[in-house]
Coordinates of C-alpha atoms and ligand atoms in Angstrom, one line a residue:
M23 CA 0.0 0.0 0.0
T24 CA 1.3 3.5 -0.8
S25 CA 1.5 5.9 2.1
P26 CA -0.5 9.2 1.5
F27 CA 2.6 10.9 2.9
D28 CA 5.0 9.4 0.4
L29 CA 6.9 12.0 -1.6
T30 CA 8.8 9.7 -3.9
G31 CA 9.3 11.3 -7.3
K32 CA 8.7 14.8 -6.0
R33 CA 11.2 17.7 -6.2
A34 CA 11.3 20.2 -3.4
F35 CA 12.9 23.6 -3.2
V36 CA 13.6 24.6 0.5
T37 CA 15.0 28.0 1.4
G38 CA 17.3 28.4 4.4
A39 CA 18.0 24.7 4.4
N40 CA 21.5 24.8 5.9
T41 CA 20.5 25.0 9.5
G42 CA 17.6 25.1 12.0
I43 CA 14.0 24.6 10.9
G44 CA 14.9 24.6 7.1
Q45 CA 17.4 21.8 7.7
G46 CA 14.8 19.9 9.7
I47 CA 12.3 20.3 6.9
A48 CA 14.8 19.4 4.1
L49 CA 15.7 16.2 5.9
A50 CA 12.1 15.2 6.6
L51 CA 11.1 15.8 3.0
A52 CA 14.1 13.7 1.8
K53 CA 13.3 10.9 4.2
A54 CA 9.7 10.9 2.7
G55 CA 11.3 10.4 -0.7
A56 CA 11.6 13.9 -2.2
V57 CA 14.7 15.1 -4.0
V58 CA 15.5 18.3 -2.2
A59 CA 17.1 21.5 -3.6
C60 CA 18.6 23.2 -0.6
A61 CA 18.7 26.9 -1.2
G62 CA 20.3 29.7 0.8
R63 CA 23.4 31.9 1.2
S64 CA 25.5 29.4 3.3
S65 CA 27.0 26.0 2.5
M66 CA 24.5 23.2 2.5
A67 CA 27.2 20.6 3.2
E68 CA 25.9 19.6 6.6
T69 CA 22.3 19.2 5.4
L70 CA 23.4 17.3 2.3
T71 CA 25.4 14.9 4.5
L72 CA 22.4 14.3 6.7
I73 CA 20.2 13.7 3.7
A74 CA 22.7 11.3 2.1
D75 CA 23.2 9.4 5.4
A76 CA 19.4 8.9 5.5
G77 CA 19.5 7.5 2.0
G78 CA 18.1 10.6 0.3
R79 CA 19.1 13.0 -2.5
G80 CA 19.6 16.7 -2.5
S81 CA 21.5 19.5 -4.1
E82 CA 23.0 22.9 -3.2
H83 CA 21.8 26.3 -4.6
L84 CA 23.4 29.5 -3.3
A85 CA 22.3 33.1 -3.4
D86 CA 21.4 36.0 -1.2
L87 CA 17.6 35.4 -1.1
A88 CA 16.9 38.9 0.4
D89 CA 17.4 40.0 -3.2
K90 CA 14.1 38.8 -4.7
D91 CA 15.5 38.9 -8.3
A92 CA 18.4 36.7 -7.2
A93 CA 16.0 34.4 -5.4
V94 CA 13.7 33.9 -8.4
A95 CA 16.7 33.5 -10.7
L96 CA 18.1 30.8 -8.4
F97 CA 14.8 29.0 -8.4
E98 CA 14.3 29.2 -12.1
T99 CA 17.9 28.0 -12.9
A100 CA 17.4 25.0 -10.5
A101 CA 14.1 24.2 -12.2
R102 CA 15.6 24.4 -15.7
E103 CA 18.6 22.3 -14.8
G104 CA 17.0 19.6 -12.6
G105 CA 13.4 19.7 -13.6
P106 CA 10.3 21.6 -12.3
F107 CA 9.5 21.6 -8.6
D108 CA 6.4 20.0 -7.0
I109 CA 7.0 21.5 -3.5
L110 CA 8.2 25.0 -2.4
V111 CA 9.1 25.6 1.3
N112 CA 9.5 29.4 2.1
N113 CA 11.5 29.0 5.3
A114 CA 14.4 31.5 5.1
G115 CA 13.8 34.3 7.6
I116 CA 15.5 36.7 9.9
I117 CA 14.5 38.7 13.0
R118 CA 15.7 42.0 14.4
R119 CA 15.0 43.1 17.9
A120 CA 14.5 46.7 19.2
D121 CA 11.9 48.7 21.0
A122 CA 9.2 50.0 18.7
T123 CA 10.2 53.6 19.6
D124 CA 13.8 52.9 18.3
F125 CA 13.1 50.6 15.4
T126 CA 15.1 51.5 12.3
E127 CA 14.0 51.6 8.7
E128 CA 16.9 49.2 7.9
D129 CA 15.6 46.7 10.4
W130 CA 12.2 47.0 8.9
D131 CA 13.3 46.7 5.2
D132 CA 15.8 43.9 5.8
V133 CA 13.3 41.7 7.5
L134 CA 10.4 42.4 5.1
D135 CA 12.6 41.9 2.0
L136 CA 13.5 38.4 3.0
N137 CA 10.6 37.1 5.1
L138 CA 7.8 38.4 2.9
K139 CA 8.8 39.9 -0.4
A140 CA 11.2 37.1 -1.5
A141 CA 8.8 34.5 -0.2
F142 CA 5.9 36.0 -2.3
F143 CA 8.0 36.2 -5.5
L144 CA 9.3 32.7 -5.1
A145 CA 5.7 31.5 -4.7
Q146 CA 4.8 33.5 -7.8
A147 CA 7.6 31.8 -9.8
F148 CA 6.6 28.4 -8.5
G149 CA 2.8 28.9 -9.0
K150 CA 3.3 30.3 -12.5
S151 CA 5.2 27.2 -13.6
A152 CA 2.9 24.7 -12.0
I153 CA -0.3 26.4 -13.4
A154 CA 1.2 26.7 -16.9
D155 CA 2.1 23.0 -16.9
G156 CA -1.1 21.9 -15.2
R157 CA 1.1 20.3 -12.6
H158 CA 0.0 19.7 -9.0
G159 CA 2.1 21.8 -6.5
A160 CA 2.3 22.5 -2.8
V161 CA 3.7 25.7 -1.2
V162 CA 4.5 25.5 2.5
N163 CA 5.2 28.9 4.0
I164 CA 6.9 29.2 7.4
A165 CA 4.9 31.6 9.6
S166 CA 5.2 31.9 13.4
V167 CA 3.1 32.2 16.5
L168 CA 3.8 35.9 15.9
T169 CA 1.4 35.5 13.0
F170 CA -1.3 35.5 15.7
Q171 CA 0.3 37.5 18.5
G172 CA 2.0 40.8 18.7
G173 CA 5.2 39.9 20.5
I174 CA 7.5 42.6 21.8
R175 CA 10.6 44.3 20.3
V176 CA 10.2 42.6 16.9
A177 CA 8.0 45.0 14.9
S178 CA 9.2 44.0 11.4
Y179 CA 9.2 40.3 12.2
T180 CA 5.6 40.4 13.5
A181 CA 4.6 42.4 10.4
S182 CA 6.3 39.9 8.1
K183 CA 4.7 36.9 9.8
H184 CA 1.2 38.5 9.8
G185 CA 1.8 39.2 6.1
M186 CA 2.8 35.6 5.5
A187 CA -0.7 34.6 6.7
G188 CA -2.3 37.1 4.3
I189 CA -0.4 35.9 1.2
T190 CA -0.9 32.2 2.2
R191 CA -4.6 32.8 2.2
L192 CA -4.6 35.0 -0.9
L193 CA -2.6 32.5 -2.9
A194 CA -4.7 29.6 -1.6
C195 CA -7.9 31.4 -2.9
E196 CA -6.3 32.1 -6.3
W197 CA -4.7 28.7 -6.8
A198 CA -6.9 26.1 -5.0
G199 CA -8.9 25.6 -8.2
R200 CA -5.6 25.2 -10.2
D201 CA -4.4 22.2 -8.1
V202 CA -1.8 24.2 -6.2
N203 CA -2.0 23.9 -2.4
V204 CA -0.8 26.9 -0.4
N205 CA -0.5 26.5 3.4
A206 CA 1.7 27.6 6.3
I207 CA 3.2 26.2 9.4
A208 CA 3.4 28.4 12.5
P209 CA 6.2 27.1 14.6
G210 CA 6.3 28.0 18.3
Y211 CA 9.6 28.5 20.1
V212 CA 12.2 26.2 18.5
V213 CA 15.9 25.8 19.3
T214 CA 17.7 27.4 16.4
N215 CA 20.0 30.4 15.7
N216 CA 16.9 32.6 15.5
T217 CA 16.1 32.1 19.2
A218 CA 19.7 32.1 20.5
A219 CA 19.3 35.6 22.0
L220 CA 16.0 34.7 23.7
R221 CA 17.5 31.5 25.1
G222 CA 20.5 33.5 26.3
D223 CA 18.3 35.7 28.3
E224 CA 17.7 33.6 31.5
D225 CA 14.4 35.4 32.5
R226 CA 12.8 35.4 29.1
S227 CA 13.9 31.8 28.4
A228 CA 12.4 30.6 31.7
A229 CA 9.2 32.6 31.1
I230 CA 8.7 31.1 27.6
L231 CA 9.4 27.6 28.8
A232 CA 6.9 27.9 31.6
R233 CA 4.2 28.9 29.2
I234 CA 4.7 26.0 26.7
P235 CA 2.1 23.3 27.6
A236 CA 4.4 20.6 26.1
G237 CA 7.0 21.6 28.7
R238 CA 9.9 21.9 26.2
W239 CA 11.1 24.1 23.4
G240 CA 10.6 22.7 19.9
D241 CA 13.2 20.9 17.8
P242 CA 13.6 21.5 14.0
S243 CA 12.5 17.8 13.5
D244 CA 9.2 18.7 15.1
I245 CA 8.5 21.0 12.2
G246 CA 9.6 18.5 9.5
G247 CA 6.7 16.1 9.9
A248 CA 4.2 18.9 9.5
A249 CA 5.9 20.0 6.3
V250 CA 5.8 16.5 4.9
F251 CA 2.1 16.4 5.7
L252 CA 1.3 19.7 4.0
A253 CA 3.4 18.8 0.9
S254 CA 1.8 15.4 0.5
D255 CA -1.4 14.1 -1.0
A256 CA -2.8 13.7 2.5
A257 CA -3.2 17.5 2.5
R258 CA -4.7 17.7 -1.0
Y259 CA -7.9 19.3 0.2
I260 CA -6.2 21.7 2.6
H261 CA -5.9 25.3 1.3
G262 CA -4.9 28.4 3.2
A263 CA -4.5 26.7 6.5
I264 CA -1.9 27.9 9.1
L265 CA -0.9 24.9 11.2
P266 CA 0.5 25.7 14.6
V267 CA 3.4 23.4 15.6
D268 CA 4.0 25.0 18.9
G269 CA 3.8 22.5 21.8
G270 CA 0.4 24.0 22.6
W271 CA 1.6 27.6 23.0
L272 CA -1.4 29.1 21.1
A273 CA -3.9 26.9 22.9
R274 CA -3.0 28.4 26.2
Ligands
NAP313 N1 13.1 29.3 15.8 C1 11.9 29.6 16.1 O1 11.5 29.6 17.3 C2 10.9 30.1 15.0 C3 9.6 30.3 15.4 C4 8.7 30.6 14.4 C5 9.1 30.8 13.1 N2 10.4 30.6 12.8 C6 10.8 30.8 11.4 O2 11.4 29.7 10.9 C7 12.2 30.0 9.8 C8 13.6 29.5 10.0 O3 14.2 30.1 11.1 P1 15.1 29.3 12.2 O4 14.5 29.4 13.5 O5 15.5 28.0 11.6 O6 16.4 30.3 12.2 P2 17.8 30.2 11.6 O7 18.5 29.0 12.2 O8 18.4 31.5 11.9 O9 17.6 30.0 10.1 C9 17.3 31.0 9.2 C10 17.6 30.6 7.8 O10 17.4 31.6 6.9 C11 18.6 31.8 6.1 N3 18.8 33.2 5.7 C12 18.8 34.3 6.4 N4 19.1 35.4 5.7 C13 19.2 34.9 4.4 C14 19.5 35.5 3.1 N5 19.7 36.8 3.0 N6 19.6 34.7 2.1 C15 19.4 33.4 2.2 N7 19.1 32.8 3.3 C16 19.1 33.5 4.4 C17 19.7 31.4 7.1 O11 20.9 31.3 6.5 P3 22.3 31.6 7.3 O12 22.5 30.4 8.2 O13 23.3 31.7 6.2 O14 22.1 32.8 8.0 C18 19.1 30.2 7.7 O15 19.2 29.1 6.8 C19 12.2 31.6 9.7 O16 11.3 32.0 8.8 C20 11.7 31.9 11.1 O17 11.1 33.2 11.1 C21 11.3 30.3 13.7

């Protein structure tokens, strides 16, 4: 019997796949059978080793994805050389922390350019190709619990992650009838570089942990399974959903 979560024969493009949540997702997709194009600005060697050790296949594609033209060119070149993609995971993202009264235009633009603008134009390139070919596709955007909450000291990040929910729903409405699924995952607090500063702050770290019903921070592998699900045929009738994977944080 074939598993509805089987991704054999699928090609996935995952941004920010060298570390953290992107690495967890790339590995999970590869374990489910997908060939994974690992995209980002840093070496993908570690991720490609993990994928190979798991018996999977992947490739490295490097560019600064904050430049949306470079991001789209990277995607299109990879598709031309290796074949069209069935799955796009918009994971690459950054965060800048400052009080709202002191927040700079640079910290606003840098975060929005990568987290939202590049993600939208990558989805556009992916959707255009899938729709033109009549090919089924799945986009998985990485949102956040700050898609639903305000947070503190992260104005541009919160704006970008609220925006991610908006474009996820908009693209789902436009593309559901064209056999392209667009959904998002909202991770809670996960142990990655992104949360190093928070975890380094003893008081904030303890306060966050005390509020997580699961009683632990998330691990990138916790997010991988949800990405496999949303990329798979098991999620074929799911459009515009934002799935929290947060140890119960939002339920509290
Ligand atoms: N960790 C959490 O608790 C959490 C919670 C909710 C949502 N998220 C989201 O999950 C996603 C992944 O974050 P993470 O937690 O795994 O953090 P991370 O370890 O800092 O990973 C961020 C990824 O984005 C890449 N990236 C940053 N700027 C880039 C650029 N200009 N061009 C290409 N790639 C770039 C990074 O590459 P480099 O390694 O080269 O910098 C890295 O691969 C982000 O969208 C984040 O907002 C994280």
